[in-house]
Tab-separated table of C-alpha atoms in Angstrom:
chain	number	residue	atom	x	y	z
A	77	MET	CA	83.892	113.423	77.564
A	78	LEU	CA	85.573	116.295	76.725
A	79	LYS	CA	82.193	118.287	75.816
A	80	LYS	CA	81.215	117.095	79.608
A	81	TYR	CA	83.894	119.124	80.525
A	82	LEU	CA	82.848	122.343	79.136
A	83	GLN	CA	79.613	122.693	79.956
A	84	LEU	CA	78.615	125.501	81.257
A	85	ASP	CA	75.251	126.523	83.356
A	86	PHE	CA	74.627	130.746	82.618
A	87	SER	CA	71.445	130.390	84.167
A	88	HIS	CA	72.632	131.773	86.612
A	89	ILE	CA	74.451	134.546	85.578
A	90	LYS	CA	74.176	137.109	87.711
A	91	GLY	CA	75.377	135.210	90.892
A	92	ASP	CA	78.161	133.953	89.145
A	93	LEU	CA	79.510	137.587	87.882
A	94	PHE	CA	79.712	139.370	90.833
A	95	GLY	CA	80.896	136.300	92.572
A	96	GLY	CA	83.436	135.921	90.184
A	97	LEU	CA	84.043	139.883	90.309
A	98	THR	CA	84.493	139.654	94.009
A	99	ALA	CA	86.533	136.565	94.143
A	100	GLY	CA	88.913	137.673	91.579
A	101	ILE	CA	89.575	141.016	93.776
A	102	VAL	CA	90.577	139.598	96.801
A	103	ALA	CA	93.055	136.760	95.002
A	104	LEU	CA	95.163	139.776	93.151
A	105	PRO	CA	97.223	141.247	96.088
A	106	LEU	CA	97.176	136.967	97.593
A	107	ALA	CA	99.174	136.564	94.650
A	108	LEU	CA	101.080	138.813	94.254
A	109	ALA	CA	102.155	138.183	97.987
A	110	PHE	CA	102.383	134.561	97.639
A	111	GLY	CA	104.825	134.841	94.215
A	112	ALA	CA	107.259	137.776	95.659
A	113	GLN	CA	107.365	134.604	99.114
A	114	THR	CA	109.376	132.524	95.963
A	115	GLU	CA	112.525	133.552	93.600
A	116	LEU	CA	110.146	133.339	90.786
A	117	GLY	CA	108.855	136.116	91.643
A	118	ALA	CA	105.494	138.099	92.154
A	119	ILE	CA	104.262	137.854	88.573
A	120	ALA	CA	104.089	134.514	89.009
A	121	GLY	CA	101.501	134.442	91.680
A	122	LEU	CA	99.345	135.951	89.064
A	123	TYR	CA	100.364	133.916	85.751
A	124	GLY	CA	99.652	130.712	88.170
A	125	ALA	CA	96.225	132.754	89.711
A	126	ILE	CA	95.060	132.715	86.105
A	127	ALA	CA	96.008	129.698	84.317
A	128	ILE	CA	94.828	127.474	87.953
A	129	GLY	CA	91.403	129.687	87.803
A	130	LEU	CA	90.230	128.970	84.671
A	131	LEU	CA	91.090	125.482	84.067
A	132	ALA	CA	90.463	124.240	87.163
A	133	ALA	CA	87.252	125.963	87.626
A	134	ILE	CA	86.307	124.502	83.724
A	135	PHE	CA	87.270	120.983	84.320
A	136	GLY	CA	87.156	120.502	87.740
A	137	GLY	CA	84.079	118.468	90.575
A	138	THR	CA	83.001	121.698	92.313
A	139	PRO	CA	81.139	124.360	90.978
A	140	ILE	CA	82.362	127.271	93.211
A	141	GLN	CA	85.743	126.664	93.573
A	142	ILE	CA	88.062	129.788	93.027
A	143	SER	CA	91.469	128.190	92.727
A	144	GLY	CA	95.088	129.609	92.823
A	145	PRO	CA	97.854	129.341	94.551
A	146	THR	CA	97.699	129.081	98.109
A	147	ALA	CA	99.917	129.569	101.599
A	148	PRO	CA	100.775	125.683	101.578
A	149	MET	CA	101.686	125.382	97.930
A	150	THR	CA	103.839	128.187	97.825
A	151	VAL	CA	105.989	127.293	101.149
A	152	VAL	CA	106.753	123.896	98.955
A	153	SER	CA	107.145	125.935	96.280
A	154	ALA	CA	109.412	128.125	97.887
A	155	VAL	CA	111.897	124.579	99.182
A	156	VAL	CA	111.092	123.313	95.854
A	157	ILE	CA	112.560	126.498	94.042
A	158	SER	CA	115.359	126.414	96.347
A	159	GLU	CA	116.452	123.777	96.275
A	160	ALA	CA	116.645	123.279	92.449
A	161	ILE	CA	118.436	126.388	92.880
A	162	ARG	CA	121.165	124.744	95.568
A	163	PHE	CA	121.348	122.042	93.337
A	164	ALA	CA	121.752	123.139	89.407
A	165	GLY	CA	124.215	126.207	90.818
A	166	SER	CA	121.983	128.998	89.268
A	167	PHE	CA	117.960	129.992	89.298
A	168	GLU	CA	118.912	130.433	84.818
A	169	ALA	CA	120.087	126.422	85.330
A	170	ALA	CA	117.561	125.173	87.618
A	171	PHE	CA	114.412	127.122	85.805
A	172	PRO	CA	113.825	123.874	83.657
A	173	ILE	CA	114.038	122.055	87.054
A	174	ILE	CA	111.440	123.805	88.641
A	175	ILE	CA	109.152	124.246	85.702
A	176	ALA	CA	109.696	120.256	85.476
A	177	THR	CA	108.756	119.470	88.944
A	178	PHE	CA	105.253	122.598	88.910
A	179	PHE	CA	104.211	120.132	85.580
A	180	LEU	CA	105.035	116.822	86.990
A	181	ALA	CA	102.893	117.973	90.362
A	182	GLY	CA	99.727	118.548	88.278
A	183	LEU	CA	100.465	115.617	86.074
A	184	ILE	CA	100.294	113.145	89.083
A	185	GLU	CA	97.219	115.146	90.702
A	186	LEU	CA	95.409	114.580	87.600
A	187	LEU	CA	96.570	111.082	87.817
A	188	PHE	CA	95.094	111.188	91.221
A	189	GLY	CA	91.786	111.970	90.206
A	190	VAL	CA	92.010	109.089	87.184
A	191	PHE	CA	92.639	106.329	89.123
A	192	GLY	CA	89.956	107.414	91.714
A	193	LEU	CA	91.983	108.463	94.766
A	194	GLY	CA	89.780	111.301	95.829
A	195	LYS	CA	87.991	109.450	98.552
A	196	TYR	CA	91.056	108.454	100.115
A	197	ILE	CA	91.456	112.047	101.913
A	198	LYS	CA	89.258	111.136	104.175
A	199	TYR	CA	91.575	109.056	105.881
A	200	ILE	CA	94.399	111.532	106.518
A	201	PRO	CA	94.107	111.942	110.576
A	202	TYR	CA	93.258	115.401	111.298
A	203	PRO	CA	96.163	115.995	113.636
A	204	VAL	CA	98.683	115.437	110.705
A	205	VAL	CA	97.151	117.814	109.038
A	206	SER	CA	96.525	120.117	111.864
A	207	GLY	CA	99.919	120.459	112.614
A	208	PHE	CA	100.937	120.475	109.244
A	209	MET	CA	98.881	123.345	108.875
A	210	SER	CA	99.650	125.356	111.603
A	211	GLY	CA	103.352	124.697	111.122
A	212	ILE	CA	103.079	126.204	107.514
A	213	GLY	CA	101.351	129.359	108.725
A	214	VAL	CA	104.495	129.886	111.422
A	215	ILE	CA	106.728	129.018	108.436
A	216	ILE	CA	104.970	132.208	106.669
A	217	ILE	CA	105.172	134.662	109.617
A	218	ILE	CA	109.418	133.567	110.997
A	219	THR	CA	110.261	134.469	106.642
A	220	GLN	CA	108.045	137.896	106.553
A	221	ILE	CA	110.434	138.871	109.825
A	222	PHE	CA	112.772	140.493	107.876
A	223	PRO	CA	111.056	141.856	105.133
A	224	PHE	CA	108.609	143.349	107.689
A	225	PHE	CA	111.268	145.240	108.667
A	226	GLY	CA	112.816	146.491	104.610
A	227	ALA	CA	115.439	143.667	104.269
A	228	SER	CA	116.183	140.356	102.289
A	229	SER	CA	114.908	137.309	104.600
A	230	PRO	CA	118.334	135.332	104.848
A	231	GLY	CA	118.633	132.153	103.840
A	232	GLY	CA	118.829	128.532	105.495
A	233	GLY	CA	115.000	128.298	106.101
A	234	THR	CA	112.942	129.273	109.459
A	235	VAL	CA	115.888	127.986	111.347
A	236	GLY	CA	118.000	130.767	109.176
A	237	VAL	CA	115.693	133.649	109.956
A	238	ILE	CA	115.800	132.503	113.706
A	239	THR	CA	119.523	132.652	114.594
A	240	SER	CA	119.842	135.894	112.145
A	241	LEU	CA	117.281	138.070	114.552
A	242	GLY	CA	120.167	140.249	115.789
A	243	ASN	CA	120.797	141.717	113.123
A	244	ILE	CA	117.763	143.010	112.271
A	245	PRO	CA	118.666	146.481	114.027
A	246	SER	CA	121.528	146.884	111.049
A	247	VAL	CA	118.904	146.667	108.757
A	248	PHE	CA	115.644	148.134	110.688
A	249	ASN	CA	113.715	150.419	108.005
A	250	ILE	CA	111.480	152.681	109.702
A	251	PHE	CA	109.667	153.301	106.376
A	252	SER	CA	109.268	149.502	105.687
A	253	VAL	CA	107.692	148.835	109.428
A	254	LEU	CA	105.297	151.970	109.000
A	255	LEU	CA	104.327	149.996	105.395
A	256	ALA	CA	103.948	146.805	106.799
A	257	SER	CA	101.904	147.801	109.581
A	258	THR	CA	99.363	149.777	108.190
A	259	THR	CA	98.947	146.585	105.753
A	260	ILE	CA	98.209	144.680	108.600
A	261	GLY	CA	96.009	147.613	110.518
A	262	ILE	CA	93.944	148.239	107.267
A	263	ILE	CA	93.067	144.412	107.087
A	264	TYR	CA	92.231	143.746	110.509
A	265	PHE	CA	90.048	146.899	110.613
A	266	PHE	CA	88.614	147.754	107.328
A	267	PRO	CA	86.385	144.927	107.740
A	268	LYS	CA	84.717	146.707	110.524
A	269	ILE	CA	83.530	149.575	108.277
A	270	THR	CA	82.584	147.753	105.673
A	271	LYS	CA	82.724	144.320	103.831
A	272	ALA	CA	81.525	145.199	99.967
A	273	VAL	CA	85.707	145.520	99.569
A	274	PRO	CA	88.410	143.001	101.097
A	275	GLY	CA	90.970	145.112	103.165
A	276	SER	CA	93.814	143.114	101.118
A	277	LEU	CA	93.343	145.097	98.393
A	278	VAL	CA	92.159	148.929	100.202
A	279	ALA	CA	95.816	148.090	102.093
A	280	LEU	CA	97.529	146.913	98.579
A	281	VAL	CA	95.958	150.059	96.394
A	282	THR	CA	96.288	152.898	98.943
A	283	ILE	CA	99.804	152.451	101.036
A	284	SER	CA	101.240	151.440	97.254
A	285	LEU	CA	99.647	154.973	96.035
A	286	ALA	CA	101.032	156.507	99.170
A	287	ALA	CA	105.054	154.758	98.438
A	288	PHE	CA	105.710	155.872	95.508
A	289	PHE	CA	104.559	159.007	95.457
A	290	PHE	CA	105.864	159.919	99.144
A	291	LEU	CA	108.991	157.426	99.064
A	292	SER	CA	109.946	156.633	95.166
A	293	GLY	CA	113.481	157.775	96.198
A	294	GLY	CA	114.919	154.720	97.919
A	295	GLU	CA	113.495	154.543	101.383
A	296	VAL	CA	111.802	151.350	100.657
A	297	THR	CA	111.925	148.387	97.803
A	298	PHE	CA	109.476	147.568	95.576
A	299	ILE	CA	108.674	144.368	93.276
A	300	LYS	CA	110.266	146.298	90.045
A	301	ASP	CA	113.718	146.368	92.444
A	302	SER	CA	113.720	142.622	92.913
A	303	THR	CA	112.954	141.585	89.893
A	304	PRO	CA	115.502	141.231	87.713
A	305	GLY	CA	114.801	142.560	83.994
A	306	GLY	CA	111.269	144.974	85.197
A	307	VAL	CA	107.904	142.906	85.992
A	308	PRO	CA	107.217	141.554	82.550
A	309	THR	CA	103.697	143.419	80.676
A	310	GLY	CA	101.089	141.248	78.411
A	311	LEU	CA	101.058	137.788	77.980
A	312	PRO	CA	103.216	135.277	80.091
A	313	ALA	CA	105.544	133.095	77.263
A	314	VAL	CA	105.324	129.797	77.251
A	315	HIS	CA	107.634	127.298	78.417
A	316	LEU	CA	108.287	123.431	76.672
A	317	GLY	CA	112.280	123.719	76.689
A	318	PHE	CA	112.006	121.771	80.489
A	319	PHE	CA	111.139	117.846	79.149
A	320	SER	CA	114.594	117.476	78.315
A	321	VAL	CA	115.055	117.540	81.682
A	322	PHE	CA	112.919	114.114	82.275
A	323	THR	CA	116.463	112.112	80.368
A	324	ASP	CA	118.386	113.117	83.436
A	325	THR	CA	118.266	110.834	85.980
A	326	SER	CA	120.405	113.063	88.027
A	327	VAL	CA	117.878	115.588	88.359
A	328	LEU	CA	115.048	112.683	88.364
A	329	VAL	CA	114.812	111.889	91.897
A	330	LEU	CA	114.652	115.358	93.186
A	331	ILE	CA	112.213	116.164	90.751
A	332	LEU	CA	110.041	113.219	90.940
A	333	GLU	CA	110.305	113.390	95.365
A	334	TYR	CA	108.846	116.967	94.912
A	335	ALA	CA	106.750	117.160	92.348
A	336	PHE	CA	104.442	113.961	94.448
A	337	THR	CA	104.799	116.222	97.163
A	338	LEU	CA	102.727	119.064	95.929
A	339	GLY	CA	100.912	116.923	94.176
A	340	ALA	CA	99.691	115.069	97.097
A	341	LEU	CA	99.237	118.689	98.956
A	342	GLY	CA	97.253	120.080	96.186
A	343	ALA	CA	95.152	117.054	96.682
A	344	ILE	CA	94.290	117.843	100.008
A	345	ASP	CA	94.072	121.144	99.894
A	346	SER	CA	91.759	121.312	96.906
A	347	LEU	CA	89.542	118.350	98.282
A	348	LEU	CA	89.164	119.950	102.136
A	349	THR	CA	88.082	123.218	100.408
A	350	SER	CA	85.635	121.452	98.430
A	351	VAL	CA	83.933	120.133	101.353
A	352	VAL	CA	83.760	123.172	102.617
A	353	ALA	CA	82.364	123.895	99.646
A	354	ASP	CA	79.569	121.967	99.452
A	355	ASN	CA	78.791	122.526	103.385
A	356	ILE	CA	78.606	126.046	102.381
A	357	THR	CA	75.823	125.323	99.041
A	358	LYS	CA	74.161	122.058	100.713
A	359	THR	CA	75.696	119.579	97.283
A	360	LYS	CA	78.110	117.231	96.890
A	361	HIS	CA	81.092	117.572	95.133
A	362	ASP	CA	83.161	114.747	92.454
A	363	SER	CA	86.123	114.353	94.421
A	364	ASN	CA	88.353	112.404	91.369
A	365	ARG	CA	87.028	115.558	88.527
A	366	GLU	CA	88.817	117.860	91.399
A	367	LEU	CA	91.561	116.418	90.695
A	368	ILE	CA	91.609	116.269	87.425
A	369	GLY	CA	90.698	120.189	86.788
A	370	GLN	CA	93.367	121.080	89.796
A	371	GLY	CA	95.646	118.771	87.859
A	372	ILE	CA	95.730	120.215	84.440
A	373	GLY	CA	95.811	123.598	85.596
A	374	ASN	CA	98.979	123.103	87.638
A	375	MET	CA	100.098	121.282	84.454
A	376	GLY	CA	98.942	124.611	83.106
A	377	SER	CA	100.165	127.025	85.608
A	378	ALA	CA	103.624	125.297	84.791
A	379	LEU	CA	103.210	125.878	81.309
A	380	ILE	CA	103.632	129.700	81.186
A	381	GLY	CA	106.232	129.883	84.620
A	382	GLY	CA	103.160	130.308	87.419
A	383	LEU	CA	103.403	128.953	90.607
A	384	PRO	CA	101.671	126.031	91.424
A	385	GLY	CA	97.670	125.903	93.743
A	386	ALA	CA	94.879	124.485	94.618
A	387	GLY	CA	91.417	125.329	95.709
A	388	ALA	CA	91.350	127.876	98.189
A	389	THR	CA	88.898	128.380	101.187
A	390	MET	CA	88.558	131.675	101.664
A	391	ARG	CA	88.027	132.586	97.676
A	392	THR	CA	86.310	129.864	97.710
A	393	VAL	CA	83.893	131.489	100.205
A	394	ILE	CA	84.358	134.871	99.655
A	395	ASN	CA	82.672	133.713	95.647
A	396	ALA	CA	79.683	131.543	97.950
A	397	ASN	CA	78.683	134.144	99.916
A	398	SER	CA	78.713	136.821	97.046
A	399	GLY	CA	76.196	134.613	94.491
A	400	GLY	CA	78.674	132.481	92.844
A	401	LYS	CA	76.988	129.409	92.003
A	402	THR	CA	78.304	127.644	89.102
A	403	ARG	CA	81.442	127.533	87.367
A	404	ILE	CA	81.167	130.427	85.296
A	405	SER	CA	82.122	132.548	88.806
A	406	GLY	CA	85.627	130.761	88.651
A	407	VAL	CA	86.463	131.297	84.928
A	408	ILE	CA	84.933	135.450	85.550
A	409	ALA	CA	88.049	135.289	88.892
A	410	GLY	CA	90.587	133.992	86.015
A	411	ALA	CA	89.300	136.577	83.463
A	412	LEU	CA	89.377	139.812	85.670
A	413	LEU	CA	93.161	138.595	86.780
A	414	LEU	CA	93.465	138.231	83.544
A	415	ALA	CA	92.552	141.415	82.258
A	416	ILE	CA	94.435	143.109	85.047
A	417	LEU	CA	97.649	141.449	83.502
A	418	LEU	CA	97.236	142.673	80.697
A	419	GLY	CA	96.020	146.045	81.184
A	420	LEU	CA	97.885	146.888	84.433
A	421	GLY	CA	100.908	144.782	84.442
A	422	THR	CA	103.371	147.627	84.423
A	423	LEU	CA	101.988	148.903	87.498
A	424	VAL	CA	102.986	145.721	89.922
A	425	GLY	CA	106.416	146.732	89.733
A	426	ASN	CA	105.624	149.349	92.263
A	427	ILE	CA	103.820	147.990	94.869
A	428	PRO	CA	106.073	147.883	97.822
A	429	ASN	CA	107.824	144.570	99.486
A	430	ALA	CA	106.692	145.724	102.873
A	431	VAL	CA	102.699	145.423	101.504
A	432	LEU	CA	103.290	142.099	100.465
A	433	ALA	CA	104.628	141.047	104.064
A	434	GLY	CA	102.182	142.558	105.668
A	435	ILE	CA	99.621	140.702	104.158
A	436	LEU	CA	101.566	137.389	103.980
A	437	ILE	CA	101.788	138.111	107.642
A	438	THR	CA	98.301	137.931	107.977
A	439	VAL	CA	97.764	134.717	105.740
A	440	GLY	CA	99.925	133.014	108.384
A	441	ILE	CA	98.071	133.906	111.237
A	442	SER	CA	94.709	133.136	109.730
A	443	ILE	CA	95.602	129.387	108.375
A	444	ILE	CA	97.062	129.085	112.093
A	445	ASP	CA	94.296	126.330	113.611
A	446	TYR	CA	93.634	128.076	116.698
A	447	LYS	CA	90.944	125.842	117.271
A	448	GLY	CA	92.428	122.017	117.804
A	449	PHE	CA	95.588	123.887	119.972
A	450	ARG	CA	92.748	125.795	122.343
A	451	HIS	CA	91.166	122.475	123.033
A	452	ILE	CA	94.903	120.605	122.739
A	453	ARG	CA	94.254	118.907	126.545
A	454	LYS	CA	90.484	118.307	125.701
A	455	ILE	CA	91.851	115.792	122.791
A	456	PRO	CA	93.230	112.575	122.968
A	457	ARG	CA	97.039	112.560	124.432
A	458	THR	CA	98.420	111.219	120.963
A	459	ASP	CA	96.487	113.570	119.292
A	460	ALA	CA	97.665	116.374	120.961
A	461	VAL	CA	101.262	115.090	120.750
A	462	VAL	CA	101.524	114.281	116.933
A	463	MET	CA	99.503	117.309	116.438
A	464	VAL	CA	102.262	119.455	118.343
A	465	VAL	CA	105.487	116.421	116.767
A	466	VAL	CA	104.129	117.934	112.811
A	467	LEU	CA	104.022	121.064	114.036
A	468	LEU	CA	107.858	121.221	114.986
A	469	LEU	CA	109.226	119.134	112.303
A	470	THR	CA	107.100	121.574	109.576
A	471	VAL	CA	108.939	124.335	110.860
A	472	PHE	CA	112.876	123.254	112.022
A	473	VAL	CA	113.077	119.944	109.841
A	474	GLY	CA	111.124	119.849	106.788
A	475	LEU	CA	108.039	119.228	105.332
A	476	LEU	CA	107.748	115.295	103.708
A	477	GLU	CA	109.831	114.945	106.583
A	478	ALA	CA	106.613	116.125	109.021
A	479	VAL	CA	103.578	114.902	106.886
A	480	ALA	CA	105.814	111.098	106.629
A	481	ILE	CA	106.594	110.850	110.493
A	482	GLY	CA	103.300	112.670	111.778
A	483	MET	CA	101.023	109.773	109.322
A	484	VAL	CA	103.897	107.015	111.066
A	485	MET	CA	102.752	108.760	114.187
A	486	ALA	CA	99.206	108.074	114.250
A	487	SER	CA	99.020	104.684	112.573
A	488	LEU	CA	100.872	104.179	114.903
A	489	LEU	CA	98.926	104.944	117.524
A	490	PHE	CA	95.616	104.238	116.129
A	491	MET	CA	96.711	100.403	115.888
A	492	LYS	CA	97.909	100.488	119.974
A	493	THR	CA	94.876	102.005	120.165
A	494	VAL	CA	92.727	99.451	118.807
A	495	SER	CA	94.867	96.753	120.415
A	496	ASP	CA	94.117	98.059	123.931
A	497	VAL	CA	90.005	97.991	123.113
A	498	VAL	CA	90.685	94.050	121.906
A	499	ASP	CA	92.806	93.656	124.656
A	500	HIS	CA	90.013	94.946	127.459
A	501	ARG	CA	87.259	93.127	126.005
A	502	THR	CA	89.209	89.724	125.830
A	503	ARG	CA	89.606	90.663	129.152
A	504	SER	CA	85.992	91.039	130.373
A	505	ALA	CA	85.055	88.477	128.254
């Protein structure tokens, strides 16, 4: 069975090489930005992109899928990390809890695939998915407001940021604003010049170089300034000590709750991207194998202290459009990121936090479901209500509560609709 998973098709190596290299280049700034959004730091995003990118490509069921940290998974991961720190009292004490949660999330995702649950993902109502994804986008934008202006984001989630907006004038840093604004401008306008090189990568390199040479006197903060002990270089350490956490019943409930959330979200995120990949390649993915691959990838990422992730839609589309046709393209993308880590790891610390804030703001804007809200007056009122309620709950209450209440609402409203139809037909008869 293992031989089946490890079989690679080299018949399209030229297209896979170019597709994988392009997707890997696009993944670099996003991985760093997602990592920087959490207490684990930017390097954790890169670790996750490498581990999930390689393992999910080898063991997954969607040939052109490019996997790694994604916006929804990162937002949930940030909540997991903050809750673990609050529970344990310090980052050091919370670290085993964090890794255990990420590892168990991957195991749950793998079990989804083993027990053939992939086919049921399609039954999740669109309004719930739309409201949740849009809420994630809004959260990312709100949490990057203070980093945009040159300060650390205050605690308390989105509510804490909103209630602290009055403090912006006292922390306003013109250099950070210029760097973040220029980053956003490059990302949106560079594709009008050429699409051969991703705008996010151009922004990351050019703005970081400018800041390093002209603003290294304390005017702005860099990744290395917010990473205790400096940015790690070389191969990441393997963490195995977290297994003892599973014997502590006081933290087991916390771990199980968030691990299931991450596992379910990773499954949904990945399989939705798989459907997009099918539409591009005119093929059909293997849902259960994809979940097994994503689960193995997330377990591997946890072992080296990386962020959990899923199939990434934008990177997968870029891979396909650049010539990628088989899982080798995903392996090449992950291998490229590993080479960058080993060869240029020391340079990662010289990336300004404001640049990552600019990248994340554009990511947040891009995942809001504008199509759904643009047609909100045309869709059934019940769908519109569910979509808006899930969005608001995601932003202001919590991710778990938003999905749970959204699913219950969608189910009850569907039952009412069916009941009304049956009642109408009964009366007509």
